[in-house]
XYZ file of C-alpha atoms in Angstrom:
562
model
C -26.570 -93.609 102.164
C -23.559 -91.224 102.686
C -20.786 -91.680 100.212
C -17.186 -91.288 101.368
C -15.844 -88.055 99.685
C -13.130 -88.772 97.016
C -9.721 -87.544 97.806
C -8.421 -84.870 95.578
C -5.487 -85.914 93.281
C -2.097 -84.875 94.466
C -1.636 -82.526 91.521
C -4.781 -80.673 92.360
C -3.841 -80.308 95.995
C -0.332 -79.023 95.120
C -1.887 -76.538 92.626
C -4.399 -75.278 95.287
C -1.436 -74.608 97.522
C 0.307 -72.647 94.930
C 3.262 -75.015 94.754
C 2.715 -76.137 91.169
C 1.136 -74.754 87.988
C -1.244 -76.319 85.472
C 1.446 -76.189 82.861
C 3.788 -78.154 85.166
C 1.107 -80.754 85.803
C 0.467 -81.199 82.087
C 4.198 -81.497 81.452
C 4.573 -84.149 84.202
C 1.615 -86.138 82.796
C 3.518 -86.214 79.430
C 6.594 -87.413 81.164
C 4.558 -90.024 83.141
C 3.405 -91.658 79.872
C 7.051 -92.539 79.154
C 8.575 -93.096 82.587
C 5.443 -94.702 84.301
C 6.515 -92.936 87.570
C 4.181 -92.049 90.452
C 3.007 -88.536 89.698
C 4.005 -87.066 93.079
C 7.483 -88.453 92.795
C 7.708 -87.158 89.247
C 6.954 -83.599 90.374
C 9.766 -83.951 92.864
C 12.298 -85.349 90.390
C 11.605 -82.547 87.931
C 12.244 -80.001 90.649
C 8.648 -78.631 90.618
C 8.193 -79.336 94.339
C 10.468 -80.243 97.214
C 10.184 -83.558 98.994
C 8.960 -81.692 102.060
C 6.252 -79.991 100.010
C 5.119 -83.387 98.533
C 5.060 -85.169 101.909
C 3.257 -82.340 103.665
C 0.547 -82.395 100.938
C 0.362 -86.190 101.106
C -0.131 -85.904 104.867
C -3.146 -83.639 104.193
C -4.475 -85.895 101.530
C -4.275 -88.979 103.704
C -5.029 -87.523 107.086
C -1.828 -89.199 108.440
C 0.328 -86.978 110.720
C 3.715 -85.900 109.455
C 6.934 -86.751 111.392
C 10.482 -85.431 110.950
C 12.672 -88.533 110.891
C 15.738 -86.452 111.783
C 14.405 -85.828 115.241
C 13.769 -89.553 116.021
C 15.826 -91.918 118.079
C 14.163 -95.460 117.527
C 14.096 -97.941 120.333
C 16.809 -100.518 119.551
C 14.561 -103.381 120.728
C 11.861 -102.302 118.267
C 14.460 -102.042 115.461
C 15.432 -105.657 116.151
C 11.824 -106.926 115.447
C 12.358 -106.186 111.770
C 14.972 -107.006 109.118
C 16.714 -104.025 107.585
C 15.873 -105.271 104.033
C 12.136 -105.488 104.932
C 12.235 -101.819 106.063
C 14.058 -100.725 102.923
C 11.787 -102.687 100.541
C 8.664 -101.184 102.207
C 10.237 -97.717 103.063
C 9.312 -97.706 106.744
C 11.151 -97.114 110.075
C 9.913 -98.719 113.279
C 10.285 -96.190 116.076
C 8.817 -97.153 119.389
C 6.166 -99.324 121.151
C 3.418 -97.887 123.410
C 1.059 -100.446 124.859
C -0.423 -102.493 122.063
C 0.610 -99.919 119.411
C 3.837 -99.369 117.408
C 4.882 -96.030 115.935
C 6.061 -96.242 112.402
C 7.517 -93.562 110.074
C 6.775 -94.439 106.437
C 6.441 -92.960 102.979
C 3.628 -95.195 101.608
C 1.301 -94.789 104.599
C -1.840 -95.687 102.659
C -0.497 -99.134 101.767
C -2.745 -101.761 103.503
C -0.180 -104.458 102.834
C 2.393 -102.534 104.862
C 0.004 -102.235 107.836
C -0.741 -105.936 107.665
C 2.988 -106.806 107.422
C 3.787 -104.681 110.514
C 0.806 -106.223 112.325
C 1.804 -109.788 111.573
C 5.420 -109.157 112.487
C 4.691 -107.501 115.849
C 1.195 -108.446 116.927
C 0.710 -104.782 117.457
C -1.499 -102.090 115.951
C 0.626 -99.845 113.665
C 0.319 -96.152 114.285
C 1.448 -94.612 110.999
C 3.324 -91.326 110.466
C 4.162 -90.037 107.052
C 7.794 -88.972 106.391
C 10.124 -87.870 103.603
C 11.253 -90.873 101.549
C 14.917 -90.057 101.469
C 15.078 -89.359 105.182
C 13.349 -92.673 105.970
C 15.733 -94.641 103.648
C 18.784 -92.866 105.166
C 17.699 -93.467 108.689
C 17.090 -97.189 108.029
C 20.725 -97.507 106.698
C 21.975 -95.421 109.593
C 20.229 -96.928 112.602
C 20.574 -100.564 111.441
C 24.261 -100.139 110.669
C 25.051 -98.625 114.070
C 22.838 -101.132 115.812
C 24.980 -103.905 114.422
C 28.271 -101.853 114.507
C 28.741 -99.865 117.743
C 31.227 -97.545 115.995
C 32.636 -95.782 119.135
C 33.534 -99.134 120.763
C 34.981 -100.482 117.472
C 37.194 -97.315 117.161
C 38.387 -97.689 120.730
C 39.344 -101.385 119.968
C 41.023 -100.414 116.702
C 43.074 -97.666 118.399
C 44.429 -100.160 121.002
C 45.382 -102.646 118.212
C 47.125 -99.941 116.186
C 48.942 -98.559 119.138
C 50.434 -101.995 119.957
C 51.444 -102.487 116.361
C 55.153 -101.479 116.590
C 56.050 -102.769 113.149
C 53.123 -100.851 111.464
C 51.995 -104.108 109.903
C 48.342 -103.188 110.255
C 46.979 -100.712 107.738
C 44.905 -97.680 108.644
C 42.036 -98.460 106.334
C 39.735 -99.985 108.992
C 40.329 -97.056 111.331
C 39.660 -94.531 108.532
C 36.428 -96.303 107.529
C 35.229 -96.233 111.212
C 36.142 -92.562 111.710
C 34.323 -91.576 108.542
C 31.260 -93.473 109.740
C 31.421 -91.697 113.067
C 31.657 -88.382 111.285
C 28.457 -89.144 109.329
C 26.664 -90.521 112.469
C 27.421 -87.180 114.335
C 26.480 -85.061 111.297
C 29.995 -83.539 110.900
C 30.671 -81.109 108.147
C 34.478 -81.070 108.762
C 36.921 -83.534 110.283
C 39.963 -81.808 111.977
C 43.199 -83.799 112.666
C 45.681 -81.716 114.804
C 48.924 -83.076 116.152
C 50.178 -81.814 119.501
C 53.283 -82.505 121.469
C 51.809 -85.608 123.239
C 48.694 -86.600 121.278
C 46.811 -86.181 117.996
C 43.524 -84.423 118.521
C 40.507 -85.217 116.299
C 37.527 -82.961 116.284
C 34.356 -82.587 114.228
C 32.459 -79.462 113.230
C 28.854 -80.199 113.983
C 26.131 -77.555 113.228
C 28.848 -74.955 112.791
C 30.606 -75.596 116.168
C 33.789 -77.483 116.832
C 33.373 -80.602 119.003
C 36.410 -82.531 120.383
C 35.865 -86.194 119.638
C 38.954 -88.106 120.589
C 42.743 -88.042 121.345
C 45.049 -90.518 119.583
C 48.478 -91.689 120.710
C 51.395 -90.373 118.628
C 51.950 -93.889 117.228
C 48.977 -93.199 115.035
C 50.639 -90.291 113.423
C 50.588 -92.118 110.046
C 46.862 -91.351 109.891
C 47.667 -88.167 108.105
C 49.810 -89.866 105.581
C 47.094 -92.487 104.954
C 44.563 -89.795 104.206
C 47.015 -88.001 101.931
C 47.447 -91.193 99.932
C 43.685 -91.534 99.592
C 43.463 -87.940 98.390
C 46.400 -88.406 95.933
C 48.550 -85.921 97.680
C 52.402 -86.017 97.937
C 53.139 -87.874 101.203
C 56.783 -86.891 101.065
C 56.042 -83.229 101.082
C 55.548 -82.049 104.689
C 56.839 -78.419 104.391
C 54.049 -76.870 102.209
C 50.262 -76.885 102.404
C 48.500 -79.242 99.997
C 45.065 -79.918 98.724
C 43.389 -83.129 97.555
C 40.178 -85.044 97.460
C 38.640 -88.460 97.525
C 35.197 -90.074 97.306
C 33.613 -92.751 99.410
C 30.216 -94.393 99.910
C 29.099 -94.431 103.478
C 25.751 -95.858 104.617
C 24.721 -96.152 101.008
C 25.257 -92.454 100.326
C 28.167 -91.099 98.160
C 30.421 -88.393 99.742
C 33.218 -86.186 98.460
C 35.957 -85.417 100.887
C 38.050 -82.248 100.237
C 41.357 -82.603 102.124
C 43.608 -79.744 103.043
C 46.900 -79.658 105.069
C 48.818 -76.880 106.683
C 52.211 -77.190 108.451
C 52.711 -76.421 112.108
C 55.786 -76.897 114.495
C 54.033 -80.009 115.809
C 53.362 -81.462 112.338
C 50.756 -81.383 109.585
C 47.330 -80.153 110.468
C 44.591 -81.704 108.259
C 40.982 -80.781 107.622
C 38.553 -82.916 105.683
C 35.451 -81.157 104.417
C 32.527 -83.611 104.231
C 30.329 -82.984 101.182
C 27.346 -85.190 100.343
C 27.236 -85.819 96.606
C 23.421 -86.152 96.557
C 21.485 -83.416 98.253
C 17.778 -82.746 98.596
C 16.543 -79.314 97.512
C 14.756 -77.477 100.191
C 12.101 -74.758 100.029
C 12.600 -71.303 101.544
C 10.266 -72.147 104.457
C 12.356 -75.194 105.285
C 15.521 -73.071 105.164
C 14.093 -70.676 107.773
C 12.654 -67.677 105.856
C 9.502 -66.251 107.365
C 6.445 -66.212 105.043
C 6.340 -62.483 104.459
C 10.053 -62.553 103.630
C 9.690 -65.509 101.263
C 7.284 -63.266 99.246
C 10.011 -60.525 99.090
C 12.663 -62.894 97.918
C 10.320 -64.396 95.267
C 9.486 -60.988 93.949
C 13.248 -60.461 93.441
C 13.625 -63.780 91.619
C 10.617 -62.903 89.360
C 12.338 -59.783 87.985
C 13.059 -60.242 84.266
C 16.693 -58.899 84.404
C 19.251 -57.529 86.744
C 21.423 -59.178 89.356
C 20.544 -60.776 92.687
C 23.413 -61.433 95.220
C 23.615 -63.911 98.185
C 26.274 -62.951 100.671
C 27.682 -64.619 103.836
C 30.586 -66.658 105.033
C 31.587 -70.002 103.495
C 29.200 -72.767 104.404
C 26.294 -70.419 105.266
C 23.956 -72.007 102.674
C 24.074 -69.368 99.974
C 23.931 -71.887 97.041
C 20.984 -73.698 98.778
C 19.069 -70.457 98.904
C 19.805 -69.742 95.329
C 18.352 -73.136 94.292
C 15.344 -72.556 96.516
C 14.683 -69.391 94.619
C 15.337 -70.957 91.161
C 12.895 -73.748 91.955
C 10.075 -71.190 92.302
C 10.667 -69.880 88.767
C 8.540 -71.138 85.891
C 11.288 -73.462 84.601
C 9.168 -74.558 81.690
C 9.093 -71.016 80.281
C 12.638 -70.013 81.137
C 16.095 -71.190 79.844
C 18.215 -71.469 83.045
C 21.940 -72.144 82.851
C 24.416 -72.477 85.595
C 28.202 -72.640 86.306
C 29.118 -74.100 89.602
C 32.116 -75.293 91.636
C 30.918 -78.016 92.256
C 27.304 -78.796 91.088
C 25.540 -79.249 94.354
C 22.017 -80.102 93.259
C 20.808 -81.958 90.211
C 17.754 -80.291 88.605
C 16.639 -81.778 85.308
C 14.876 -78.714 84.099
C 17.996 -76.498 84.027
C 21.287 -76.719 82.213
C 24.104 -77.128 84.701
C 27.888 -76.874 84.056
C 30.910 -77.095 86.329
C 34.076 -74.974 86.525
C 37.140 -76.568 84.898
C 40.020 -74.251 85.559
C 42.564 -76.455 83.854
C 40.553 -76.288 80.575
C 40.130 -72.523 80.977
C 36.397 -72.785 81.956
C 35.965 -70.377 84.843
C 33.026 -68.226 85.998
C 33.850 -65.251 83.786
C 34.258 -67.319 80.621
C 31.135 -69.335 81.378
C 28.988 -66.131 81.305
C 30.454 -65.237 77.833
C 29.568 -68.661 76.502
C 26.128 -68.582 78.152
C 25.210 -65.412 76.238
C 25.312 -67.509 72.998
C 22.742 -69.988 74.438
C 19.659 -67.667 74.646
C 19.484 -67.752 78.425
C 16.795 -66.045 80.619
C 18.458 -66.769 83.907
C 22.180 -67.397 84.687
C 23.424 -68.775 87.961
C 27.138 -68.023 88.567
C 28.562 -69.867 91.594
C 30.564 -67.033 92.933
C 31.857 -63.562 92.014
C 35.378 -63.748 93.240
C 37.342 -61.413 90.964
C 37.036 -58.220 88.765
C 36.589 -60.092 85.464
C 33.648 -62.260 86.782
C 32.027 -59.167 88.368
C 32.280 -57.140 85.217
C 30.928 -59.981 82.969
C 28.080 -60.710 85.408
C 26.980 -57.051 85.650
C 27.238 -56.686 81.828
C 24.997 -59.726 81.374
C 22.488 -58.402 83.885
C 22.185 -55.058 82.008
C 21.532 -56.807 78.729
C 18.224 -58.366 79.534
C 19.293 -61.299 81.715
C 18.661 -62.285 85.272
C 21.925 -63.128 86.914
C 22.176 -64.920 90.359
C 25.381 -65.187 92.271
C 27.176 -65.145 95.604
C 29.632 -62.651 96.975
C 31.654 -62.407 100.148
C 30.671 -59.529 102.315
C 29.572 -59.291 106.023
C 26.215 -57.676 105.289
C 23.703 -57.122 102.558
C 24.582 -53.343 102.290
C 28.256 -54.331 102.324
C 27.759 -55.920 98.898
C 27.653 -52.433 97.367
C 31.084 -51.283 98.414
C 32.380 -54.821 97.660
C 31.210 -54.445 94.020
C 32.854 -50.971 93.893
C 36.139 -52.614 95.113
C 35.806 -55.110 92.227
C 35.848 -52.264 89.829
C 32.039 -51.888 89.114
C 31.149 -48.227 88.598
C 28.352 -46.888 90.757
C 25.875 -46.219 87.962
C 26.196 -49.803 86.773
C 25.481 -51.124 90.333
C 22.531 -48.815 90.519
C 21.264 -49.939 87.116
C 21.686 -53.723 87.616
C 21.303 -54.603 91.365
C 17.860 -55.990 92.215
C 18.548 -57.043 95.778
C 20.823 -58.717 98.230
C 20.210 -61.539 100.690
C 22.838 -61.852 103.453
C 22.661 -64.862 105.627
C 24.108 -66.875 108.462
C 23.269 -70.219 110.049
C 22.300 -70.671 113.738
C 21.779 -73.936 115.572
C 18.230 -74.924 116.378
C 17.014 -75.937 119.788
C 16.597 -79.752 119.892
C 12.904 -80.509 119.778
C 13.259 -83.755 121.594
C 14.513 -82.020 124.764
C 13.283 -78.480 124.386
C 12.296 -76.816 127.699
C 11.102 -73.370 128.746
C 12.875 -71.098 131.288
C 12.738 -67.569 132.558
C 15.249 -65.357 130.649
C 18.027 -63.499 132.517
C 18.330 -59.802 132.665
C 21.262 -59.949 130.183
C 19.188 -61.957 127.625
C 16.355 -59.473 127.847
C 18.780 -56.621 127.273
C 20.326 -58.412 124.283
C 16.952 -58.951 122.704
C 15.795 -55.468 123.734
C 12.614 -56.934 125.268
C 12.514 -56.053 128.951
C 9.134 -57.686 129.527
C 9.986 -61.069 127.960
C 9.001 -63.836 130.505
C 9.917 -67.040 128.604
C 12.673 -68.492 126.352
C 13.628 -72.024 125.390
C 16.712 -74.171 125.341
C 17.590 -77.874 124.958
C 18.445 -79.855 128.096
C 20.561 -82.361 126.102
C 19.456 -85.757 125.143
C 20.408 -88.797 123.059
C 19.005 -87.263 119.908
C 21.208 -84.140 120.037
C 24.113 -85.872 121.614
C 23.792 -83.869 124.858
C 24.330 -80.468 123.064
C 20.745 -79.243 123.322
C 20.880 -78.356 119.660
C 19.928 -80.277 116.481
C 20.189 -78.899 112.974
C 20.499 -75.285 111.824
C 18.296 -72.555 110.442
C 18.863 -69.397 108.535
C 18.994 -65.867 109.986
C 19.204 -63.267 107.308
C 18.813 -59.719 106.109
C 17.112 -58.478 102.896
C 17.952 -55.428 100.892
C 15.813 -54.543 97.848
C 16.945 -51.704 95.557
C 14.061 -49.308 94.711
C 14.509 -46.164 92.528
C 15.429 -43.979 95.437
C 18.139 -46.297 96.673
C 19.418 -46.767 93.208
C 19.834 -42.997 92.891
C 21.807 -42.889 96.178
C 24.017 -45.784 94.878
C 24.440 -43.919 91.558
C 25.547 -40.797 93.461
C 28.151 -42.859 95.283
C 26.492 -42.232 98.757
C 28.144 -43.352 101.993
C 27.170 -46.818 103.215
C 25.630 -45.386 106.409
C 23.345 -43.153 104.316
C 22.299 -46.083 102.188
C 21.443 -48.154 105.304
C 19.484 -45.287 106.674
C 17.460 -44.976 103.519
C 16.996 -48.737 103.219
C 15.879 -48.992 106.868
C 12.970 -46.694 106.170
C 11.805 -48.646 103.156
C 11.370 -52.378 103.877
C 14.952 -53.484 104.840
C 14.935 -56.606 106.906
C 17.543 -56.525 109.645
C 19.363 -59.770 110.602
C 19.213 -58.970 114.377
C 15.438 -58.551 114.158
C 15.063 -61.884 112.341
C 17.306 -63.603 114.943
C 15.642 -62.081 117.912
C 12.258 -63.317 116.535
C 13.510 -66.800 116.175
C 14.928 -66.683 119.793
C 11.603 -65.639 121.257
C 9.814 -68.249 119.198
C 12.069 -70.974 120.751
C 13.807 -71.802 117.435
C 17.280 -70.900 118.679
C 18.877 -69.223 121.729
C 20.507 -66.016 122.804
C 23.885 -67.887 123.123
C 23.533 -68.809 119.456
C 22.682 -65.325 118.427
C 25.796 -63.983 120.183
C 27.941 -66.701 118.752
C 26.890 -65.949 115.189
C 26.082 -62.181 115.307
C 28.398 -61.078 117.981
C 27.826 -58.968 121.076
C 29.740 -55.644 120.422
C 27.829 -54.844 117.277
C 24.479 -54.803 118.992
C 23.810 -51.271 120.343
C 24.438 -50.820 124.025
C 24.802 -54.511 124.876
C 28.528 -54.511 125.697
C 28.327 -51.315 127.729
C 25.296 -52.407 129.609
C 26.828 -55.765 130.429
C 29.980 -54.143 131.806
C 27.898 -51.745 133.855
C 25.857 -54.615 135.200
């Protein structure tokens, strides 16, 4: 008689994949005695693994296929079969029906009671797919809310009511609530309110690109004042720029809205930055690093002292990458302290603090305080002035690993930027371990991805004349017709070896430093982007939008000649 082989425990599988150590398993088992949590979820809460790592391993353990909930558009008729609370209580999302089967995205896929519940409710055979718990829960809130509240139609109705309210007797709260829900539905990171001579334009930034959403009649001009009141700004002041903030819970998730105004001849322009207050830490593979480059970055983070810099524009995910790197450290054996503005991710195994300028607690002061707390690793949210740069470099040369972000257009550009901040070349050479410079490009929507023959211009841009196939999104309900869904990193990596350190110490020209780096493992952002284009992750149009055209050798000239 053949016995069914026993499944390996989740901790053993995670350890075999190199995602967790024996020490971390033993620490989690100690915690479990007190908290009684499920071990896999405890690994995630402690920051030892990401939710994606855990679910991917559970998929292997159970033999159930993984599904990315973000790419799903459930059939409304299938959603109606179930009550929202049943889905929440059992952490599953009904997706679609095919014949006598129903596709379900769930976290507890091995739960026989869940299969029986779905079977009784539908009379169908459940076809289970494992998914990340937080994504399933968020999707349940999102899809059931918008199933019952068609927000676009409700906004249109509310606009008509407000436009006819000559006495301004009706408040703007309902419209604001609907507008914020629409922003979350469309995955907006910024809401732009721009008055013109005849209308008020509202646009969202989605996946880094501005999308016009609606035009409002001028009678709704009090929308700006309503937002200013929520953000505790001076509604009487309309001549000077102002900043404010407010918080709101939308679809069961807390958000922080940073509000900023500027003055134009047509009136006050307003931008609201949408910041989730609870974010899920991602691994470097999820962010978009190729495996061989993950190894390079992890070698940087495993250095005992020195400084590692992340560069790139605002909103390019620098802090997210820093946390992905920190998560791979042995947090049980290291004292990690951070100062951030604001704290973006909650990690129990590190000590996190937040800037408080009014109290005199800024990045530079924080580093000085940290040195009294026996740190191994210090994360400093941003090097933005000479004082912070000097204290960060000093800390990195006294036996500490310092992680921070810096504004420069390239990895090599971080070196002259540090010089501009008053850091002497020999200190840069002595302290700098490496630089990661990154951007975000939109990903082709997997739901409507299609292959096509590249044009001559695209082949020239990619410098691949024999290329015969690329990919793009046709546009569908999942991506809102854009052909793109989500974003991924493109990046360049610079590691400072002894030869490069000597050139920096000798104050060599940037062009000479790049030439030396290119012959010794430097990862170029264009090469990374071109690789992702040919793999169908993104498109040439996205590459040009983010990296530009003129800076790629010969592209502009050849296009003009063509």
